[in-house]
Coordinates of C-alpha atoms and ligand atoms in Angstrom, one line a residue:
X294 CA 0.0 0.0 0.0
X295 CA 1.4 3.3 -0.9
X296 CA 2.2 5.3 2.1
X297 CA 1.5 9.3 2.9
X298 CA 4.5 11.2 3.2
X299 CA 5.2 11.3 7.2
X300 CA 6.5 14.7 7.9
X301 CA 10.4 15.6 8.9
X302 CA 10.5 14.3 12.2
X303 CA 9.4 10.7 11.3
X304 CA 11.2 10.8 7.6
X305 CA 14.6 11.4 9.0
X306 CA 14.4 10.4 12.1
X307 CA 18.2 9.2 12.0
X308 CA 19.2 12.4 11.2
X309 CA 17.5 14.4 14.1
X310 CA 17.8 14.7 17.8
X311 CA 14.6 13.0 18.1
X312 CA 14.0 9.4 19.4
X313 CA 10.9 7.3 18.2
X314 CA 9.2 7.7 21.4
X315 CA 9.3 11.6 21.2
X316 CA 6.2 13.5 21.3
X317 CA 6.0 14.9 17.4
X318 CA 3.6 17.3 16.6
X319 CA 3.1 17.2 12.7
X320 CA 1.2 18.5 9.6
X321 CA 3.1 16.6 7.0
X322 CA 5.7 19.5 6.1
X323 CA 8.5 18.2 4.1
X324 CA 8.6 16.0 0.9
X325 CA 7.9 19.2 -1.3
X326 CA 8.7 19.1 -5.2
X327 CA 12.1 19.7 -6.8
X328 CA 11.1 21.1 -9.9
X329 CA 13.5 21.7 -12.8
X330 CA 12.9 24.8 -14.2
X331 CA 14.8 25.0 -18.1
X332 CA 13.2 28.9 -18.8
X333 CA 14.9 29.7 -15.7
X334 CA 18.5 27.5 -16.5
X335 CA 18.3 29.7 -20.0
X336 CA 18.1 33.0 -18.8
X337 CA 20.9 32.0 -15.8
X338 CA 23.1 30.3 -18.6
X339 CA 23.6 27.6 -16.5
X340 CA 23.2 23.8 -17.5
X341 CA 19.6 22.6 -15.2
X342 CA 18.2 25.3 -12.2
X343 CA 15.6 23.4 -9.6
X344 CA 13.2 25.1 -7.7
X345 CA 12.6 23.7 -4.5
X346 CA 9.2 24.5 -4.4
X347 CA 8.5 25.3 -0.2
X348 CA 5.5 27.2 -0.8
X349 CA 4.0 23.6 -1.0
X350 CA 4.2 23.1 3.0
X351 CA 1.3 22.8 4.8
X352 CA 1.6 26.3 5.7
X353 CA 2.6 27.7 2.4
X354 CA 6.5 28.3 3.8
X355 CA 9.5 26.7 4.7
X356 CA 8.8 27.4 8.3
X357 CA 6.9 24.5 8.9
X358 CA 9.9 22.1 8.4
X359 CA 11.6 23.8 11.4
X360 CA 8.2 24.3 13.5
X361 CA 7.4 20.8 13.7
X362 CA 10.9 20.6 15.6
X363 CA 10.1 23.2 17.6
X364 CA 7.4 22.7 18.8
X365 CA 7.4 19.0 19.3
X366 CA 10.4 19.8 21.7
X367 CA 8.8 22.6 23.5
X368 CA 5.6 20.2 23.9
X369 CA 8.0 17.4 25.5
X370 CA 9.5 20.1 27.7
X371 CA 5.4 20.9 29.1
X372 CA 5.5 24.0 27.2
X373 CA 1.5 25.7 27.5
X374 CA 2.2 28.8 25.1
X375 CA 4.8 29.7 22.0
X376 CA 5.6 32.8 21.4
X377 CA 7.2 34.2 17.3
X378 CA 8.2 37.6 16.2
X379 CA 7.1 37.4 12.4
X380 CA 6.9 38.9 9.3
X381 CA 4.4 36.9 8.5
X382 CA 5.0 33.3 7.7
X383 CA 7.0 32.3 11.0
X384 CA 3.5 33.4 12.7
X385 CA 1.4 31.5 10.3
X386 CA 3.4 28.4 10.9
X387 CA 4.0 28.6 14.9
X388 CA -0.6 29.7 15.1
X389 CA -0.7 26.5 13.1
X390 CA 1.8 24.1 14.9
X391 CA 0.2 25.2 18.2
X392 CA -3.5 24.3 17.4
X393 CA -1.7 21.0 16.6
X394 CA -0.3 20.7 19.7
X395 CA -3.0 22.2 22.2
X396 CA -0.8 24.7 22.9
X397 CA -1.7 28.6 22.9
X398 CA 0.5 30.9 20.3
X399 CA 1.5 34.6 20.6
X400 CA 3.0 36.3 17.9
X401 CA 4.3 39.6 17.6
X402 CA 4.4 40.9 13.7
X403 CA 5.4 44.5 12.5
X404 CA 2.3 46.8 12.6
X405 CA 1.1 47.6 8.7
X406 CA 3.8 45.5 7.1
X407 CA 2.6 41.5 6.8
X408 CA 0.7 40.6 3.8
X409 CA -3.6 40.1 4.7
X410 CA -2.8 35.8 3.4
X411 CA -0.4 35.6 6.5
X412 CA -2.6 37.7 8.8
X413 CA -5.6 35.3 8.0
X414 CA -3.8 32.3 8.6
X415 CA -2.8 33.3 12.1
X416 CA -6.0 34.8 13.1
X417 CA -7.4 31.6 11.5
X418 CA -5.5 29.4 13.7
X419 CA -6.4 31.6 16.6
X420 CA -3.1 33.2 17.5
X421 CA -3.3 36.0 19.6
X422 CA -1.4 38.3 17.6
X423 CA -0.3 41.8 18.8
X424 CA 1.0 44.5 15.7
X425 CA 3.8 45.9 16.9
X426 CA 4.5 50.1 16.0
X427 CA 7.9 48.9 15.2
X428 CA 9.7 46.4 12.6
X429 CA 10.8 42.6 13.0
X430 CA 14.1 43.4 14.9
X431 CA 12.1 44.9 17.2
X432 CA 9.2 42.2 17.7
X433 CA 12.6 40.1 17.9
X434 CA 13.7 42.1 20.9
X435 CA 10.4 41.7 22.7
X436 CA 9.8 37.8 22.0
X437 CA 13.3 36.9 23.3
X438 CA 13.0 39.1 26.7
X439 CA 9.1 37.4 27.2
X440 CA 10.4 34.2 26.2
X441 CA 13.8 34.6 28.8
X442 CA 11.3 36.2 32.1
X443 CA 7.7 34.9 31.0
X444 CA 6.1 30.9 30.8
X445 CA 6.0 31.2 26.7
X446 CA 8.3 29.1 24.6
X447 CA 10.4 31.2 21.9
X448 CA 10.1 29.2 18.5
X449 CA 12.1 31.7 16.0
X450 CA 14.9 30.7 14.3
X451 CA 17.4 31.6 17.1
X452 CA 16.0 28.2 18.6
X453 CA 18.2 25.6 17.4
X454 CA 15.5 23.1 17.2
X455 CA 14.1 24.8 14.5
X456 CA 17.3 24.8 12.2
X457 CA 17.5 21.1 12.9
X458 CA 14.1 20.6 11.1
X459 CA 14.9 23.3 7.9
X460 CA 18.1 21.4 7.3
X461 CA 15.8 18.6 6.4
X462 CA 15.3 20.8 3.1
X463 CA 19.4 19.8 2.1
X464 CA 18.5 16.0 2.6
X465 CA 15.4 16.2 0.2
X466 CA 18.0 17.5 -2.4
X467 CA 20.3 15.1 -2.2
X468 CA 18.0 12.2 -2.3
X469 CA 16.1 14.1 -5.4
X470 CA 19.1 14.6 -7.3
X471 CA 21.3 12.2 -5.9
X472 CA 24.5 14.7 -5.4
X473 CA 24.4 18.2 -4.2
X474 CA 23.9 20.8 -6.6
X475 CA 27.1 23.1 -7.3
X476 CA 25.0 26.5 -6.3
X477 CA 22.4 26.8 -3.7
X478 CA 20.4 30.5 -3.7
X479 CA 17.8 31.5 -1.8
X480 CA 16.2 34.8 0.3
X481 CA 18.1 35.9 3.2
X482 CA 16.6 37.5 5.8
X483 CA 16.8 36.8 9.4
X484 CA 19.4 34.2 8.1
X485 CA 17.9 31.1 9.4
X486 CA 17.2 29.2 6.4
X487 CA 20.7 29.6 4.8
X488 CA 22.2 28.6 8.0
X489 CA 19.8 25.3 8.2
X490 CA 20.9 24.1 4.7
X491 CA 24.6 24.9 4.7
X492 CA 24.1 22.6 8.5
X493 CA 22.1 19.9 6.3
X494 CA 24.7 20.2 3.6
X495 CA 27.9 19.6 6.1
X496 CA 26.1 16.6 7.6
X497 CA 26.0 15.3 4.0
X498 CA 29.2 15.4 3.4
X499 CA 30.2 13.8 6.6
X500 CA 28.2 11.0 5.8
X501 CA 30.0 10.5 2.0
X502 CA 26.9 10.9 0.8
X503 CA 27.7 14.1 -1.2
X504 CA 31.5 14.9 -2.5
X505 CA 31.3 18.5 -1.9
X506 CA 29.3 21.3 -0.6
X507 CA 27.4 23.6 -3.1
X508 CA 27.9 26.9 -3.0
X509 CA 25.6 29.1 -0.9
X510 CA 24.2 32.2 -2.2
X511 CA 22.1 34.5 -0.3
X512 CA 20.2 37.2 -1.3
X513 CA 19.0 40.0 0.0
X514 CA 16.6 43.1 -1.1
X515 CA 18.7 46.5 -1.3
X516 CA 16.6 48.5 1.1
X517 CA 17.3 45.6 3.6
X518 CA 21.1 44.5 3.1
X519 CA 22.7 44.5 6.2
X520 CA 24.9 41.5 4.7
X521 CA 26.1 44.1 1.6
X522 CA 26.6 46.7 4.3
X523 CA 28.3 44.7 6.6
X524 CA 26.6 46.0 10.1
X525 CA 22.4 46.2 10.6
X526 CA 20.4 48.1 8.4
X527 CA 18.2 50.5 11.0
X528 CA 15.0 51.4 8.6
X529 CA 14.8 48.5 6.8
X530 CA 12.4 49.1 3.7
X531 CA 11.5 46.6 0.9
X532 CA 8.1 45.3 -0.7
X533 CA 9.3 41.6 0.5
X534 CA 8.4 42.2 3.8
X535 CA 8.5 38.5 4.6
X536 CA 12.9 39.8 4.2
X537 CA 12.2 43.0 5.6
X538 CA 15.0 42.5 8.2
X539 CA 18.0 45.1 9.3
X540 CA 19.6 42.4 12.2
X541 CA 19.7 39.1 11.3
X542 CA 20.1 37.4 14.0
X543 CA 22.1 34.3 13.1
X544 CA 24.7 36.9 11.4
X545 CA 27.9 34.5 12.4
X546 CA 25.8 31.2 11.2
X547 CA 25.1 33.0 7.9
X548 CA 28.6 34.4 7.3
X549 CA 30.1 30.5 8.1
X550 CA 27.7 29.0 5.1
X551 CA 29.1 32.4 2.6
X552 CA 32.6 31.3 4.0
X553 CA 32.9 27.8 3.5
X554 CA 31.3 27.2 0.6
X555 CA 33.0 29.5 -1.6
X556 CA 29.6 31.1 -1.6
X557 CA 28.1 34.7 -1.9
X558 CA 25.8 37.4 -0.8
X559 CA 23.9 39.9 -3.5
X560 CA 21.1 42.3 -3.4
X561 CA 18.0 43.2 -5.5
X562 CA 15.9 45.7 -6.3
X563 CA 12.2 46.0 -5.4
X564 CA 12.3 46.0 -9.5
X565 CA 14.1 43.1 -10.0
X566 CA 12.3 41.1 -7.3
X567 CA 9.1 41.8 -9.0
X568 CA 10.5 41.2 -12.4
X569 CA 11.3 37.9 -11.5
X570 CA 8.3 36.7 -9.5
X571 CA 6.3 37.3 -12.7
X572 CA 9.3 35.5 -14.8
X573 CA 8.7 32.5 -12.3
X574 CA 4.9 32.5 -12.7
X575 CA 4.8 33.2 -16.1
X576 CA 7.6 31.0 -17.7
X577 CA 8.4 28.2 -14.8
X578 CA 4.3 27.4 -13.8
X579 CA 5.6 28.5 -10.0
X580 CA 3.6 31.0 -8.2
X581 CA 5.8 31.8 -5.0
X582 CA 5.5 35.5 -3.1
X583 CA 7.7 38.3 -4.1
X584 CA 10.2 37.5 -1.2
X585 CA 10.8 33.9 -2.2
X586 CA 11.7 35.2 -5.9
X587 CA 14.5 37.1 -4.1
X588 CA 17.4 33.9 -4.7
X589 CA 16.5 33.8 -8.5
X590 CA 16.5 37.8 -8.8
X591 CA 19.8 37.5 -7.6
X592 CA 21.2 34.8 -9.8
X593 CA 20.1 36.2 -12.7
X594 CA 21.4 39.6 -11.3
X595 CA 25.0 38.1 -11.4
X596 CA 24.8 36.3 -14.2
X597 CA 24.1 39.6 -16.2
X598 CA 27.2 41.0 -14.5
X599 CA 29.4 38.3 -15.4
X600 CA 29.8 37.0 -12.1
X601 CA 27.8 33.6 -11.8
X602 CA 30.2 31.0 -11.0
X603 CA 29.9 28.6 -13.7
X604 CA 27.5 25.8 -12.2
X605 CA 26.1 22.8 -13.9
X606 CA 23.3 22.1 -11.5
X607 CA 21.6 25.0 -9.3
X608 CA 19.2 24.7 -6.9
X609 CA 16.9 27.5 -6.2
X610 CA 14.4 27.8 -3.1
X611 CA 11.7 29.5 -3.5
X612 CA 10.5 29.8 0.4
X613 CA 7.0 30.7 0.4
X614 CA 3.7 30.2 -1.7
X615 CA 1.9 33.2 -4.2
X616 CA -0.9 33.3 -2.2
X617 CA 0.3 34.3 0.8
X618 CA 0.9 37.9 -0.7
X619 CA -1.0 37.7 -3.7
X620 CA -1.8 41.3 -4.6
X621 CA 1.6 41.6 -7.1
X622 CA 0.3 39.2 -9.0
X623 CA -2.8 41.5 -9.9
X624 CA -0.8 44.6 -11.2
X625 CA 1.2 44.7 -14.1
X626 CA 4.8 46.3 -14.9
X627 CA 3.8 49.2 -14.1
X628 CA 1.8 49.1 -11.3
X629 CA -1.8 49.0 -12.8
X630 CA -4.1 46.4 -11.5
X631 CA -5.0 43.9 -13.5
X632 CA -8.7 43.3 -13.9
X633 CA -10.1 40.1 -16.3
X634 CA -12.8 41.6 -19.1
X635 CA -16.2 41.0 -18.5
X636 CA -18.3 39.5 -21.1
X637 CA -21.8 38.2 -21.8
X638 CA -22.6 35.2 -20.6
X639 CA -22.9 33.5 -24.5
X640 CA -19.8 31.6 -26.4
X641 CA -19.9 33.3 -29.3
X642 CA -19.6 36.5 -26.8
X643 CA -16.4 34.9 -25.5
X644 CA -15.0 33.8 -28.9
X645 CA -15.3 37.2 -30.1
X646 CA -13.3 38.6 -26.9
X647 CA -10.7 36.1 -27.7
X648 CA -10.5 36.6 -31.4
X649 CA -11.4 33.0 -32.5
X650 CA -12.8 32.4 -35.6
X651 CA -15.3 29.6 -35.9
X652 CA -14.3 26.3 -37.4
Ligands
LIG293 N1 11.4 33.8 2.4 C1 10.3 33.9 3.1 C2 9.0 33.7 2.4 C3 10.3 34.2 4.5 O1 9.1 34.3 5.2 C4 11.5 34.4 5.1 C5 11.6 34.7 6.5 C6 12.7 34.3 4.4 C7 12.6 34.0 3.0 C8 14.0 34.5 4.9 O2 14.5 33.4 5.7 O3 14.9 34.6 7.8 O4 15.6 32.3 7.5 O5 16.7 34.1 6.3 N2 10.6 35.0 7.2 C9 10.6 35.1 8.7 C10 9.2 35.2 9.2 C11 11.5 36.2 9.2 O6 8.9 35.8 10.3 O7 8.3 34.6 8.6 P1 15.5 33.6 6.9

């Protein structure tokens, strides 16, 4: 009998610091598609790109991979209440976990700045959400001194159990493609996610089951770049608010996986995010958020500068699903919202609309 796809935890249970009589609190996240993308290998010049497709989690983000870790291990420590600081999807995720578990969830987001797709699925899953007159480094701030002096659980990023689930991400492209790929990109914000692959990646290579790491590229949007700059970025400001960051806060972690792998960091315009979160959509079938198109924009950035290392196989992750933010989507080029004709409800009404001629 065919059998569902059982979530990180169980799936690599080996690999994580889990035993088979752990509490595991679960929603299936993991197991998402690998999908080769030959529009997007073109453009790049490179010989095959794959887009991890994370947007296919059962939250719509790559969160949920390191959530099931987290809170699984604050549920065997007794925990009664989690607490995120967001931008969104982090909130989404730990609302959704928690329901799970029969635990409450508190998360703090950035007032104004989270898309309405995130907002709903955390009111849905009946977080108590606060908006804070401030941005994510300061919801940050707050969650780590409540979670430090108050009976809620932190389960952001900085919680290592939560990089030991998003590494899983590494393992899923190694037994997809059965190698690493030479180049890894993806969105860098709070610099989690780059830090959990180039961890899933080392263990890899430990095990001889790779024969070298891939490079690891993250990018970041230019109002937002406190990698390019070198120090925090005070006002960050950027349209992918889901990488609307100005302190990462696993800075050292990120700089290790940029240092060891030979990789890089770049940065994007607003412009160029958008441009290529309509390319993804348009010529690779893969509707992600404009945040998530942030790794490609940056590739492709590069690449027209002469400065993509050559690379046979890339892997792209796209970390987070259209609808979530879906209003881009519904404007074109420059702006202007998009609105479908309307048309009689006849077919030769429709036909006309769409120029056909009858056979
Ligand atoms: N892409 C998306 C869609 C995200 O939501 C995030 C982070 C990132 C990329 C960057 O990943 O922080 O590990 O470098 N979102 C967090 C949140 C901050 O609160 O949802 P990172």
């Amino acid at each position: 009998m065919a059998h569902q796809w059982r979530g990180v935890i169980r799936e690599y249970l080996d690999r994580l610091p889990f035993e088979a009589s752990d509490p595991v609190v679960t929603l299936g996240e993991g197991g998402t598609p690998l999908i080769e993308a030959p529009a997007l290998a073109k453009l790049l010049g490179v010989g095959s790109v794959h887009l991890k497709f994370e947007g296919m989690n059962p939250t719509g983000s790559f969160k949920d991979r390191g959530m099931t870790t987290a809170v699984s291990k604050a549920k065997a420590k007794g925990a009664q209440a989690v607490i995120a600081a967001s931008t969104g999807n982090t909130s989404a995720s730990a609302a959704a976990y928690a329901v799970k578990a029969g635990m409450q969830s508190v998360v703090l987001v950035p007032a104004g700045k989270i898309s309405w797709g995130k907002l709903s699925q955390a009111v849905a899953h009946k977080a108590q959400i606060l908006q804070v007159k401030g941005n994510f480094d300061d919801c940050l701030r707050i969650a780590r001194d409540l979670s430090e002096n108050y009976p809620v659980f932190l389960v952001n990023s900085v919680n290592p159990d939560r990089l030991q689930g998003q590494k899983t991400a590494s393992f899923e492209v190694v037994d997809v493609l059965g190698q690493a790929p030479d180049l890894h990109a993806m969105p860098l914000g709070n610099a989690g996610n780059i830090s959990a692959y180039h961890l899933g990646y080392k263990e890899e290579l430990a095990e001889g089951r790779i024969k070298a790491m891939p490079r690891l590229f993250g990018i970041q949007a230019e109002g937002s770049a406190p990698f390019i700059k070198g120090s925090p970025v005070e006002k960050p400001e950027t349209i992918a608010t889901a990488i609307r960051i100005g302190n990462p806060a696993s800075w050292d972690l990120a700089q290790a996986a940029k240092a060891e792998t030979q990789g890089g960091f770049g940065a994007v315009s607003d412009r160029e995010i958008l441009w290529m979160h309509r390319f993804l959509s348009q010529e690779a079938g893969v509707f992600v958020e404009p945040s998530s198109a942030t790794g490609a924009a940056g590739l492709y950035k590069l690449s027209q500068q002469g400065e993509l290392p050559k690379a046979d196989t890339v892997v792209i992750t796209v970390t987070g699903h259209g609808l979530k933010d879906p209003d881009w989507a519904l404007k074109d080029q420059s702006g202007r919202k998009i609105k479908p004709k309307r048309v009689s409800a006849t077919a030769g009404a429709v036909a006309d609309l769409l120029g056909l001629e009858r056979k």
